Structures are given as C-alpha cells and as structure tokens.
Short mmCIF file of N, CA and C in Angstrom, two decimals:
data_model
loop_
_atom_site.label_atom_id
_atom_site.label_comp_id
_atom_site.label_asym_id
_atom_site.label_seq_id
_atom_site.Cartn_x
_atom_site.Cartn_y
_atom_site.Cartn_z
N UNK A 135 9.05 -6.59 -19.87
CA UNK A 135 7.93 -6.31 -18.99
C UNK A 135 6.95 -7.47 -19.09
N UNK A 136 6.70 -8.04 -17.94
CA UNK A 136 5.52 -9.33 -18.06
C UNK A 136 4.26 -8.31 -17.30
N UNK A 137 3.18 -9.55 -17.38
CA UNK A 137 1.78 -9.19 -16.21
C UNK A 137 1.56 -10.55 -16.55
N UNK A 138 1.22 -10.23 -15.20
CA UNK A 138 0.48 -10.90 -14.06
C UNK A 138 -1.23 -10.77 -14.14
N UNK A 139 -2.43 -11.34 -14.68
CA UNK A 139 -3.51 -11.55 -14.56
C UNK A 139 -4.05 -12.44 -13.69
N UNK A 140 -5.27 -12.05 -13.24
CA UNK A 140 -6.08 -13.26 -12.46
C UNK A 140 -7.25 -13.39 -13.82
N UNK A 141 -7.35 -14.83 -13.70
CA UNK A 141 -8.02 -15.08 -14.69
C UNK A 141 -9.29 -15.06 -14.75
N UNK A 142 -10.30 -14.43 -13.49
CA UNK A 142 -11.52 -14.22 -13.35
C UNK A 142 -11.69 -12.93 -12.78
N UNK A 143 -10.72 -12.23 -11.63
CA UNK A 143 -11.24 -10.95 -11.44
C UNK A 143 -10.66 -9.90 -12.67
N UNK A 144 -9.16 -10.41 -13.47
CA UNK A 144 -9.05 -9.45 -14.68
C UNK A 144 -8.40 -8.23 -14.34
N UNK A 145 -8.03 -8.59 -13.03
CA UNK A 145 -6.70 -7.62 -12.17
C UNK A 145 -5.28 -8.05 -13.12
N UNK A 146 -4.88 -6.81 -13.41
CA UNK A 146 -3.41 -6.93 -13.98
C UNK A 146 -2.52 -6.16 -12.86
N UNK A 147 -1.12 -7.04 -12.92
CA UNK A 147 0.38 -6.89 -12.39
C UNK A 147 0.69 -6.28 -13.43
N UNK A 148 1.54 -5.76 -13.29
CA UNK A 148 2.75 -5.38 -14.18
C UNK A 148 3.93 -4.91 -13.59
N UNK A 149 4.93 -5.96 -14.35
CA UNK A 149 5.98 -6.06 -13.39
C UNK A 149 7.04 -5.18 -14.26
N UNK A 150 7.58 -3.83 -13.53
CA UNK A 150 8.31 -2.95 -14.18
C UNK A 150 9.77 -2.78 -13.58
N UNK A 151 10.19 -3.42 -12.88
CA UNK A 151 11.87 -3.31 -12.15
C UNK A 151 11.33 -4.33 -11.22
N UNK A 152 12.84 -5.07 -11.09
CA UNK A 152 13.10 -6.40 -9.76
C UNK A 152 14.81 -5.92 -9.70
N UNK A 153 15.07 -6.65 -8.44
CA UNK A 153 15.93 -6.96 -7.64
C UNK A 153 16.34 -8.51 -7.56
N UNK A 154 17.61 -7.98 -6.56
CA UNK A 154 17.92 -9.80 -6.32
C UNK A 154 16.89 -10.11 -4.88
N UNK A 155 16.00 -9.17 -4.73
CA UNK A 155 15.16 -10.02 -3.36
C UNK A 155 14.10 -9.77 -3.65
N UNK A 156 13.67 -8.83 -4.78
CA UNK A 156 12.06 -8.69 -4.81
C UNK A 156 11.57 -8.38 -5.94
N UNK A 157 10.80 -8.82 -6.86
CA UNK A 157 10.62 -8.39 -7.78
C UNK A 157 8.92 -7.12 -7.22
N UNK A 158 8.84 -5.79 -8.68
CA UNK A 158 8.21 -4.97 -7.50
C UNK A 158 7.34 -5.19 -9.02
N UNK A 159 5.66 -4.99 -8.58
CA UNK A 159 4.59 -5.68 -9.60
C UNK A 159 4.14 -4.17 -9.66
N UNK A 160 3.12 -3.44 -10.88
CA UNK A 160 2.90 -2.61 -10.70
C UNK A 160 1.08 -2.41 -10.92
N UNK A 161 0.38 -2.46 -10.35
CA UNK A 161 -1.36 -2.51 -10.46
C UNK A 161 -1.35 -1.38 -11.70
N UNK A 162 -1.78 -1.38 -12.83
CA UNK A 162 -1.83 -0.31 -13.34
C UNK A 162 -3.48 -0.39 -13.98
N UNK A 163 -3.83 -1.99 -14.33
CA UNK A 163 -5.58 -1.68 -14.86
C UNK A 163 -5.91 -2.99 -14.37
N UNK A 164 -7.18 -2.57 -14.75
CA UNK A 164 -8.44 -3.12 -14.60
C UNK A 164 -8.93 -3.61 -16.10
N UNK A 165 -10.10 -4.49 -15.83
CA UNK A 165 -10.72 -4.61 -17.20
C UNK A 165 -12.04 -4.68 -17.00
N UNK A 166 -12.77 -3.73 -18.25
CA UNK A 166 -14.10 -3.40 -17.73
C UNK A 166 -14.81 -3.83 -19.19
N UNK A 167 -15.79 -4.54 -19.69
CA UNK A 167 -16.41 -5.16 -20.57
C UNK A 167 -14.71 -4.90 -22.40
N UNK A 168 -13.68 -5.34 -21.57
CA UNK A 168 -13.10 -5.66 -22.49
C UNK A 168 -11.85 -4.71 -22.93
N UNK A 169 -12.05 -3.58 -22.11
CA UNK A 169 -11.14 -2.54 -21.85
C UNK A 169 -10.57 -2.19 -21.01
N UNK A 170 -9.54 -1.63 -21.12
CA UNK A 170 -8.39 -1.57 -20.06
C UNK A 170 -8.45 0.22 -19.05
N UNK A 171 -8.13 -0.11 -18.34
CA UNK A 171 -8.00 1.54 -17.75
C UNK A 171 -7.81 1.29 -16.09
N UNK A 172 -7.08 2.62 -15.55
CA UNK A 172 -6.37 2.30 -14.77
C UNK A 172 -6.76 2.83 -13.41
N UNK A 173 -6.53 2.76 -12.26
CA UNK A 173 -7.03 2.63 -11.07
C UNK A 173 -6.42 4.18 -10.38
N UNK A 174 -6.75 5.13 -9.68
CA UNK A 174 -6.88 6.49 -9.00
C UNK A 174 -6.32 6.02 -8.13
N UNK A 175 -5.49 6.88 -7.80
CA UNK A 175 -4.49 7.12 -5.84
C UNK A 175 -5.28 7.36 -4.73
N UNK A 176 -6.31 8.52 -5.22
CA UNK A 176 -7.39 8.60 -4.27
C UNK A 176 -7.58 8.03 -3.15
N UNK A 177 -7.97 8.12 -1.83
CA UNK A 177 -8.17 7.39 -1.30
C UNK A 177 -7.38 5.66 -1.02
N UNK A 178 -6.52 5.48 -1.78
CA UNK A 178 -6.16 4.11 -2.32
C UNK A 178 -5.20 4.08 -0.68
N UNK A 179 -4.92 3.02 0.11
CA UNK A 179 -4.04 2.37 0.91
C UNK A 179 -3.52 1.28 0.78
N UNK A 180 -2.68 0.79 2.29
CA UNK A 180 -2.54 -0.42 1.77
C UNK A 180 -3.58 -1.43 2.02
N UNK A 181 -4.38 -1.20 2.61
CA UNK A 181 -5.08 -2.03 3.11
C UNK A 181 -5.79 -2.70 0.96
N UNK A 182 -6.16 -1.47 0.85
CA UNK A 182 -6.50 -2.16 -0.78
C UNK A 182 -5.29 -3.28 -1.51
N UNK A 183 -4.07 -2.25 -1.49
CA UNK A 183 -3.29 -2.60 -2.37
C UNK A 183 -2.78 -4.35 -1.97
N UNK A 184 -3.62 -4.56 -0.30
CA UNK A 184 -3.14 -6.14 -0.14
C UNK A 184 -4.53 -6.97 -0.04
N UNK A 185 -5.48 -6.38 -0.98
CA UNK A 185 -6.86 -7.28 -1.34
C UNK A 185 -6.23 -7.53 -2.98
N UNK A 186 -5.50 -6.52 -3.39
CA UNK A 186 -5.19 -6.87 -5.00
C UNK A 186 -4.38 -8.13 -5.37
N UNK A 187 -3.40 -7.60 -4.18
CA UNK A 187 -1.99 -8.60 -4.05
C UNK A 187 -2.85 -10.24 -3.69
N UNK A 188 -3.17 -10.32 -2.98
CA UNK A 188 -3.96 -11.44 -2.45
C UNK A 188 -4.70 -12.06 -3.93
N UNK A 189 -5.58 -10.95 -4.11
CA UNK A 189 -6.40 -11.49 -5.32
C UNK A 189 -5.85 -12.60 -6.24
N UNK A 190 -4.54 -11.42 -6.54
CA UNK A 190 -3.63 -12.38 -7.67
C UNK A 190 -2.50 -13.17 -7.15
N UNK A 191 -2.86 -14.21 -5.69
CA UNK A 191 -2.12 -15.21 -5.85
C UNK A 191 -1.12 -14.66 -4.75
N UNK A 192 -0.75 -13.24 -4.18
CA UNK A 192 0.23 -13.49 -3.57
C UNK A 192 -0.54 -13.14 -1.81
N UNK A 193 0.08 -14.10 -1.68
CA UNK A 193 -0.88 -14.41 -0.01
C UNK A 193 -0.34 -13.97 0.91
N UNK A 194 0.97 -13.35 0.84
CA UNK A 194 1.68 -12.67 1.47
C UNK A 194 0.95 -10.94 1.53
N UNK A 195 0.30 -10.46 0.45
CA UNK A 195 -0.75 -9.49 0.68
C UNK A 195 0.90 -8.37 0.12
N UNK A 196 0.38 -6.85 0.17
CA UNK A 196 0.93 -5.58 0.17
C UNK A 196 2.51 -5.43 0.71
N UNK A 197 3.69 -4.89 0.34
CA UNK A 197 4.37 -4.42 1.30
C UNK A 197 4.34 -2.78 0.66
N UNK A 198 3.63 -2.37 0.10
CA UNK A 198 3.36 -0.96 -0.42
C UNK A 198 3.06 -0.83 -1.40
N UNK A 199 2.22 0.32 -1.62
CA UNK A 199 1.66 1.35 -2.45
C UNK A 199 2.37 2.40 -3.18
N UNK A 200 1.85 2.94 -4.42
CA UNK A 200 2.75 3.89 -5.40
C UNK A 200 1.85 4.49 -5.27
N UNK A 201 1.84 6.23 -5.23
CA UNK A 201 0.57 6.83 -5.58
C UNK A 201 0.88 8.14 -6.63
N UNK A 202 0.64 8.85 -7.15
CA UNK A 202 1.27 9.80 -8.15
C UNK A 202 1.88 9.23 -9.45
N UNK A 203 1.30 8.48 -9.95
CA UNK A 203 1.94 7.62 -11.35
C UNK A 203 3.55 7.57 -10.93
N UNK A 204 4.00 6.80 -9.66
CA UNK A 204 5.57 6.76 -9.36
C UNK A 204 6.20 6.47 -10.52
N UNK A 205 5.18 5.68 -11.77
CA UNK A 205 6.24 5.04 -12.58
C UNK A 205 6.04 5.87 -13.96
N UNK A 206 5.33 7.18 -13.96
CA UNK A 206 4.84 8.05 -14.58
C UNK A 206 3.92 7.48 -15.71
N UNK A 207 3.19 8.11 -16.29
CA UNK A 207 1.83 8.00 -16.63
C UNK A 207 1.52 6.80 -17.62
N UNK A 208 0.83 6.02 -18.48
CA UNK A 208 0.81 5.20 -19.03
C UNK A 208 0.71 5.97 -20.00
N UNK A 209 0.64 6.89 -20.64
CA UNK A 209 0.66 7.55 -21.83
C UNK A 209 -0.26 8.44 -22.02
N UNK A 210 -0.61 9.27 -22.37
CA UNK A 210 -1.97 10.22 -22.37
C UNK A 210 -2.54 10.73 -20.80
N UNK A 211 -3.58 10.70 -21.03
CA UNK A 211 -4.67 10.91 -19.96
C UNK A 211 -5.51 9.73 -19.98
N UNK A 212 -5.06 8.98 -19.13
CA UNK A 212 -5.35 7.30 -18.51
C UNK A 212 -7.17 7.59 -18.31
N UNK A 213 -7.39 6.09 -18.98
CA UNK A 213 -9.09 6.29 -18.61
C UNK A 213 -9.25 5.58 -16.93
N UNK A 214 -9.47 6.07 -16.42
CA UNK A 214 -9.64 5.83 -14.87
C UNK A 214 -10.69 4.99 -14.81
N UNK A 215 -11.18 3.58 -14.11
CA UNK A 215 -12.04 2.86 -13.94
C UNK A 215 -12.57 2.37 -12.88
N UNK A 216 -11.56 2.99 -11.69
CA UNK A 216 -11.82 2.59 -10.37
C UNK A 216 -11.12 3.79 -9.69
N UNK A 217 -11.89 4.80 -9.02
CA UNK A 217 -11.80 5.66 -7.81
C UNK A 217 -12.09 5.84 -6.40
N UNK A 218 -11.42 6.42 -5.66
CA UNK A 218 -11.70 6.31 -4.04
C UNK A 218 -12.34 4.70 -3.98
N UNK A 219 -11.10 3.81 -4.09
CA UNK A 219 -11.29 2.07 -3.81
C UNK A 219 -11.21 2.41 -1.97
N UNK A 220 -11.95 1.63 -1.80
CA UNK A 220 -12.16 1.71 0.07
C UNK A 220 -12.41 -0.17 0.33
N UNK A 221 -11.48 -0.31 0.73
CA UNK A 221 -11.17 -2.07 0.89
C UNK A 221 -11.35 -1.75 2.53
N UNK A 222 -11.92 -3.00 2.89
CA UNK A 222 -11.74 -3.51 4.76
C UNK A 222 -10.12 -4.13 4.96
N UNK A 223 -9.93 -4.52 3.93
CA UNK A 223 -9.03 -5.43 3.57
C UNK A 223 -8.84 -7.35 3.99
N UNK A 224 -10.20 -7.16 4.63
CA UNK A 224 -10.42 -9.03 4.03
C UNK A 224 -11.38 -9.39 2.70
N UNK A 225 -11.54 -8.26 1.80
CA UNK A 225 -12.18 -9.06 0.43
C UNK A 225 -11.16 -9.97 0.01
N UNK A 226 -12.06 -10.89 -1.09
CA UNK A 226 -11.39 -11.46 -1.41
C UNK A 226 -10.90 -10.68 -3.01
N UNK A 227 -11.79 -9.94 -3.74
CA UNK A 227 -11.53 -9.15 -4.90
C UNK A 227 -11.93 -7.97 -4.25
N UNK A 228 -11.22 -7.07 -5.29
CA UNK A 228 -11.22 -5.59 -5.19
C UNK A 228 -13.18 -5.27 -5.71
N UNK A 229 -13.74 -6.02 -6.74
CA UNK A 229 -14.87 -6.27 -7.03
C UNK A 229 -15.54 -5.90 -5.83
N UNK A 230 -15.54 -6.52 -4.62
CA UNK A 230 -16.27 -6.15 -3.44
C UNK A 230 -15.80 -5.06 -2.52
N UNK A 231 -15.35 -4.53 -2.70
CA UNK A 231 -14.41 -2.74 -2.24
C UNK A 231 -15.53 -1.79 -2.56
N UNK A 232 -15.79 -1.03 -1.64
CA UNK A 232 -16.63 0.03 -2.46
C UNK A 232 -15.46 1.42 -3.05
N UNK A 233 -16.26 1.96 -4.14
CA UNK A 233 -15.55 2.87 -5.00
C UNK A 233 -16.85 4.09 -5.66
N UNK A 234 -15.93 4.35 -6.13
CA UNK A 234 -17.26 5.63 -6.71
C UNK A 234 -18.38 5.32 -7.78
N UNK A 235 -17.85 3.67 -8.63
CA UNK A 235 -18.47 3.56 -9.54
C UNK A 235 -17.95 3.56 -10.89
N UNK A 236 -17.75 2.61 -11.79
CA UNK A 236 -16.77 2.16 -12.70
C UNK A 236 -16.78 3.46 -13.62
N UNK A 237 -15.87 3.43 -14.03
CA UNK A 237 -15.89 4.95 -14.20
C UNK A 237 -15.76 6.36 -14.21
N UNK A 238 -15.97 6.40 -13.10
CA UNK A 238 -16.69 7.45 -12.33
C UNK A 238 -15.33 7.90 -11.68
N UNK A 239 -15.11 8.95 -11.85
CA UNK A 239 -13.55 9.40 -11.27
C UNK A 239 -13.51 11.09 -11.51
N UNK A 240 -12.50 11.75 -10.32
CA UNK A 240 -12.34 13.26 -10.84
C UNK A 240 -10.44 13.11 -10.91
N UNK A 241 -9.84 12.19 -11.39
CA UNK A 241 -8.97 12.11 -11.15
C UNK A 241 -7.57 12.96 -12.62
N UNK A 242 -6.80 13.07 -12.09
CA UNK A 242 -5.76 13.60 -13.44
C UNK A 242 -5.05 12.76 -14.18
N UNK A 243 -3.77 13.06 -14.51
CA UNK A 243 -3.03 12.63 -15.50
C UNK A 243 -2.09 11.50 -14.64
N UNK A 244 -2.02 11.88 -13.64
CA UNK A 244 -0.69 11.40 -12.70
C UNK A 244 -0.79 10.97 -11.24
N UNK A 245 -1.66 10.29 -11.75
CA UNK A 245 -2.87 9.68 -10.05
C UNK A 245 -2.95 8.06 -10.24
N UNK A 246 -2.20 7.43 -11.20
CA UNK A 246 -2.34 5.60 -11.36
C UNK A 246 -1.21 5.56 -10.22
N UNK A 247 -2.46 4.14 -9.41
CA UNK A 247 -1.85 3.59 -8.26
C UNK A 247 -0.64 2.86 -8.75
N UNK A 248 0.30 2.12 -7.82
CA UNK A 248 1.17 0.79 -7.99
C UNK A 248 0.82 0.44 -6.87
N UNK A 249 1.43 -1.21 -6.76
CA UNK A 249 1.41 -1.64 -5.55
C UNK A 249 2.54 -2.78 -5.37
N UNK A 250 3.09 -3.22 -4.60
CA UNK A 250 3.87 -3.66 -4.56
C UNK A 250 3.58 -4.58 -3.49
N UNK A 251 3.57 -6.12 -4.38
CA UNK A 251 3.10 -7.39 -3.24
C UNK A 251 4.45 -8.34 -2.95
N UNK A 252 3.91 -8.39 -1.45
CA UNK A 252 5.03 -9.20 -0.98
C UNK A 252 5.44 -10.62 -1.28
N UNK A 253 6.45 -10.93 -1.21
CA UNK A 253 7.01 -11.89 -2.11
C UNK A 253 7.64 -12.48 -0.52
N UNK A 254 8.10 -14.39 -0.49
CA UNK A 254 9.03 -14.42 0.65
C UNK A 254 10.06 -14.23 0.68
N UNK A 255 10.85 -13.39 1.88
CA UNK A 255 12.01 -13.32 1.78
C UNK A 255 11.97 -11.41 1.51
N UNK A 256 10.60 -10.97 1.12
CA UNK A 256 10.53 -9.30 1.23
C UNK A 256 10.98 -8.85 2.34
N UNK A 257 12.08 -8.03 2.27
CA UNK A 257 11.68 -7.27 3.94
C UNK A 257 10.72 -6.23 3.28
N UNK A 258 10.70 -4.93 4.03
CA UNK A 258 10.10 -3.64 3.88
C UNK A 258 11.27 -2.90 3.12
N UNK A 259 10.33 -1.83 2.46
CA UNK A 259 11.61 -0.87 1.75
C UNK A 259 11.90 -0.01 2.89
N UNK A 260 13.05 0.89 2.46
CA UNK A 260 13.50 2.13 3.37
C UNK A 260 12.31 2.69 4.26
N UNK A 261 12.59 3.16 5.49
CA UNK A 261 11.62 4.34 5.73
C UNK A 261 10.36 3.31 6.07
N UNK A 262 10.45 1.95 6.16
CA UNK A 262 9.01 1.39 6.34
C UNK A 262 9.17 0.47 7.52
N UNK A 263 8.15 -0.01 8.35
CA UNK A 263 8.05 -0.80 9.71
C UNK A 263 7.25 -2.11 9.38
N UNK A 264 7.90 -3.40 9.53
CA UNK A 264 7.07 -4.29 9.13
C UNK A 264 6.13 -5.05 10.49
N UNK A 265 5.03 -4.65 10.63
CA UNK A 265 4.18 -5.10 10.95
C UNK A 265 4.32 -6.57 11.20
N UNK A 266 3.71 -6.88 13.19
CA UNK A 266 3.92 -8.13 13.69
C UNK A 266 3.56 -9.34 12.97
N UNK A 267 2.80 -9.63 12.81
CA UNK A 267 1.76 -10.53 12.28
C UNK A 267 1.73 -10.62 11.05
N UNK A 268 0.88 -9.38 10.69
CA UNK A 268 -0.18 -9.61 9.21
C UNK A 268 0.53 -9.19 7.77
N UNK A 269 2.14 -9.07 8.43
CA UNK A 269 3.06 -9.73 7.17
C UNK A 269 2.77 -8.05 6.18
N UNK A 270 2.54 -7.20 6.97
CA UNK A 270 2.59 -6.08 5.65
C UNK A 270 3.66 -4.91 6.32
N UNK A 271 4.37 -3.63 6.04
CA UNK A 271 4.82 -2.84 5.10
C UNK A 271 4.15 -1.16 5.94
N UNK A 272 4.65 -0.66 7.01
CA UNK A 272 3.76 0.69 6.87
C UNK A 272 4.91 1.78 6.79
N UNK A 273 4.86 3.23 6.78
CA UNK A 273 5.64 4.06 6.64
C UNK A 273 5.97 3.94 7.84
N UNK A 274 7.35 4.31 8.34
CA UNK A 274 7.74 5.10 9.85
C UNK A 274 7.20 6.14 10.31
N UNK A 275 6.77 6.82 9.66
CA UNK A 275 5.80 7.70 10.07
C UNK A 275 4.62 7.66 10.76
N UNK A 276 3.99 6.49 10.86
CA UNK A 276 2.54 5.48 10.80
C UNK A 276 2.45 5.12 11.95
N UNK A 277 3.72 4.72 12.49
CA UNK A 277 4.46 3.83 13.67
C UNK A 277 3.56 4.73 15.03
N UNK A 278 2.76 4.56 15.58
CA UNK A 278 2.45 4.71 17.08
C UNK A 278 1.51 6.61 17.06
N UNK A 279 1.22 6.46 15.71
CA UNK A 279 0.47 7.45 15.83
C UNK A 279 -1.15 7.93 15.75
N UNK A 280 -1.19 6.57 16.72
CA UNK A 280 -2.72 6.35 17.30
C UNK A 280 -3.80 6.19 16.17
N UNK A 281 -3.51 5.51 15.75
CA UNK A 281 -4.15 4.86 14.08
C UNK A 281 -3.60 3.66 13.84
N UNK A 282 -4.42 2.81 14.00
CA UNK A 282 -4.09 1.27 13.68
C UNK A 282 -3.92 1.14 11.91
N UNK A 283 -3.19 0.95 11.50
CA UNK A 283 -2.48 1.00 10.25
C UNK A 283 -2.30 -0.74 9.62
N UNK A 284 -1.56 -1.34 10.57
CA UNK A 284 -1.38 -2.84 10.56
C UNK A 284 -2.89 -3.41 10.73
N UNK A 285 -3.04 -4.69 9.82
CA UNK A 285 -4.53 -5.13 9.98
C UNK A 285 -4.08 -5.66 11.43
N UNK A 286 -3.01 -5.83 11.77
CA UNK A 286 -3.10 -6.61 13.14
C UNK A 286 -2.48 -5.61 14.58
N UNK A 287 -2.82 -4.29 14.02
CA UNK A 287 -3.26 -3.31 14.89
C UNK A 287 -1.91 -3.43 15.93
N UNK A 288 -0.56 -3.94 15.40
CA UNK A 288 1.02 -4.18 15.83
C UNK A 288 1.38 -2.63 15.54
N UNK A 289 1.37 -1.87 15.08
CA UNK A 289 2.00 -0.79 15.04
C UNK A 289 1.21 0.55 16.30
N UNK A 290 0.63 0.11 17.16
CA UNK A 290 -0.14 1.00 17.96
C UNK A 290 0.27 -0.22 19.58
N UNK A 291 0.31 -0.81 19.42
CA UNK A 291 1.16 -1.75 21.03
C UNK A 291 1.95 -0.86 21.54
N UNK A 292 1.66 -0.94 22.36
CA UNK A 292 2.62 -0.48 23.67
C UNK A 292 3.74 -0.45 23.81
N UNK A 293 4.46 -1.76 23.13
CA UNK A 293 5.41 -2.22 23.43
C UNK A 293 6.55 -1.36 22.48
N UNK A 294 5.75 -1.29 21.34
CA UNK A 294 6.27 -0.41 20.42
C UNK A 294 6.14 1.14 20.34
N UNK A 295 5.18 1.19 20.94
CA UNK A 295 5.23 2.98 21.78
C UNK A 295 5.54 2.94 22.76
N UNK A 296 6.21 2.60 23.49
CA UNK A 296 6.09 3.30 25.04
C UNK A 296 7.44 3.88 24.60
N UNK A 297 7.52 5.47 25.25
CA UNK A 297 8.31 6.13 25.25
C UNK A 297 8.96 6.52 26.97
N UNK A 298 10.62 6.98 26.42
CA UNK A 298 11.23 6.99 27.55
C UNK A 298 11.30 8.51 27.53
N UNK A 299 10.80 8.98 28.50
CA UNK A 299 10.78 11.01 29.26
C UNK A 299 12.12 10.90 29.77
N UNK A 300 12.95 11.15 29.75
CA UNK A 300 14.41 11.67 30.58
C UNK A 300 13.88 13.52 30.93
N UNK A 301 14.06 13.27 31.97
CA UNK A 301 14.20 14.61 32.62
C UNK A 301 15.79 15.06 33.26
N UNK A 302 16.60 16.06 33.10
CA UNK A 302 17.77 16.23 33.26
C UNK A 302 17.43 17.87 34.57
N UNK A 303 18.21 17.33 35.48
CA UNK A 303 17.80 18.39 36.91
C UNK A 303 18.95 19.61 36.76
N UNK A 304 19.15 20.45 36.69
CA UNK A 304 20.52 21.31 36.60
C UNK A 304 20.00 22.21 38.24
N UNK A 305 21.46 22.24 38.67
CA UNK A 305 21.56 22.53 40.06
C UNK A 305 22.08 23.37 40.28
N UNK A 306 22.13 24.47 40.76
CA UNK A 306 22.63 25.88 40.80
C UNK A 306 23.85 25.67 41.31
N UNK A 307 25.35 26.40 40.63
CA UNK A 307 26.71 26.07 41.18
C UNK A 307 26.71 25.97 42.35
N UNK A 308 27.51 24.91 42.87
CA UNK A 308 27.98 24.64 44.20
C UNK A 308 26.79 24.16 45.04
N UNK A 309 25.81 23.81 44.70
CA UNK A 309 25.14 22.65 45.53
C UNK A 309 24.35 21.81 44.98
N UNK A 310 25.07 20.48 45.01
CA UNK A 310 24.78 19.38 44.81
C UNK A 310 23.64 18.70 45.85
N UNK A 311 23.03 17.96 45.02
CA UNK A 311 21.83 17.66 45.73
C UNK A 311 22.06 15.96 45.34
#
C-alpha cells in the first residue's frame, strides 16, 4: 500500500488495488494540526472528489467516488474531519470547499469517502458515461436526467437525449390501411 500526499494541502491518496489500466487511489484523510482523520460521504460528489484528484497532481480530475467505507472502515470509529464537503469544482484545494467545519460531523462508522482519479488511458468503470469534454466519469443513471452532472454540462445535450417515440398502429382484421 503506498500514498500519495500533496505536500502543502496534506491531502492523502491511498492506493489500495490497481489494474493493468488503472491504478484506483483511495482519499481516506486529511491532516489537521498534525492528525489524521478521515473525510464523510455526506454530501460528497464528484464534483469534490475531482478538486482532490486535481489537488494532488492528477489533472485529469475524478473518474469516481466510493461512498459507504467501499473499502470498509479504517479501523474503529474514524475521527471524521471534513463533512458535507460542497466543492464548485474549480477550487484549487478542498481547503476552499465549504463543509461543516473541521471536525464537525454527524457521521458513523462506515461513511469514509474514496475517490478514484483519473489516470491516461482511464476509461470509466461499468455502469458509468464518460463525459464530453471535462474528462470525468458519471453513473448511467445521471445520463439525461435533467441535472447537469458533467462540469461540461455533456450529459444533458440533446444529442445525447433525444429520444425515439415509436408508435405501433394495430388495425382491426381485414383492413389495412
């Protein structure tokens, strides 16, 4: 297991399983006058999880989020240090995100984010739509359901919603129309 630090915001990676195309990083803390503790699902998207990715170097930003301790808990009851993170998603640190307040959390045992930053050569995992432009990662689910999701607002186009109505006529035996 390595990490990944930035050496001024004090954002840790942690890199817990790779592949032959991606290695997948896992956000698990923060550091707060010297201590470690770990970041709430809450509220968390991707739009955050690709101010983190960014932070630390990968400019490619997010191709997804873990939420429910995916990689199960860090041991105990995790000291939480950052809750309901609310990113625009052009900070440049998570530092400028508003949140509840270091600290400050109603969160449980099994609520540490992951995130998973894109690397080149990422596609999207299963089940996900990669976004025109801005190079990120959304669920299929996300896809055209009138919520701009993509920072580059590609998953709500037209082009990618417009749907085809087939209407099928049934004609009472023996006359064709």
């Amino acid at each position: 297991m390595s990490c990944i630090c930035g050496e001024i915001s004090h954002v840790c990676l942690v890199s817990v399983e790779s592949d032959h195309t991606y290695t997948l990083y896992l956000w698990r803390d923060i550091t707060l006058f010297g201590e470690w503790g770990s970041v709430c699902d809450d509220l968390f998207d991707l739009r955050d999880a690709g101010v983190v990715c960014r932070e630390l170097g990968f400019t490619l930003g997010a191709a997804e989020y873990l939420s429910h301790s995916h990689y199960g808990p860090s041991g105990g009851t995790p000291m939480y240090l950052v809750d309901d993170l609310q990113c625009l998603g052009n900070e440049t640190s998570i530092r400028e995100c508003s949140f509840n307040g270091w600290g400050v959390h109603d969160c449980g045992a099994e609520e540490e984010v992951g995130v998973v930053c894109r690397v080149p050569g990422l596609d999207c995992a299963p089940n996900h739509w990669p976004c025109d432009f801005s190079r990120e990662c959304i669920p299929i689910a996300f896809l055209c359901d009138h919520v701009a999701d993509c920072d580059d607002g590609s998953d709500e186009e037209p082009t990618h919603c417009h749907v085809i109505h087939l209407t099928t006529l049934v004609c009472p035996k023996n006359q064709n129309r």
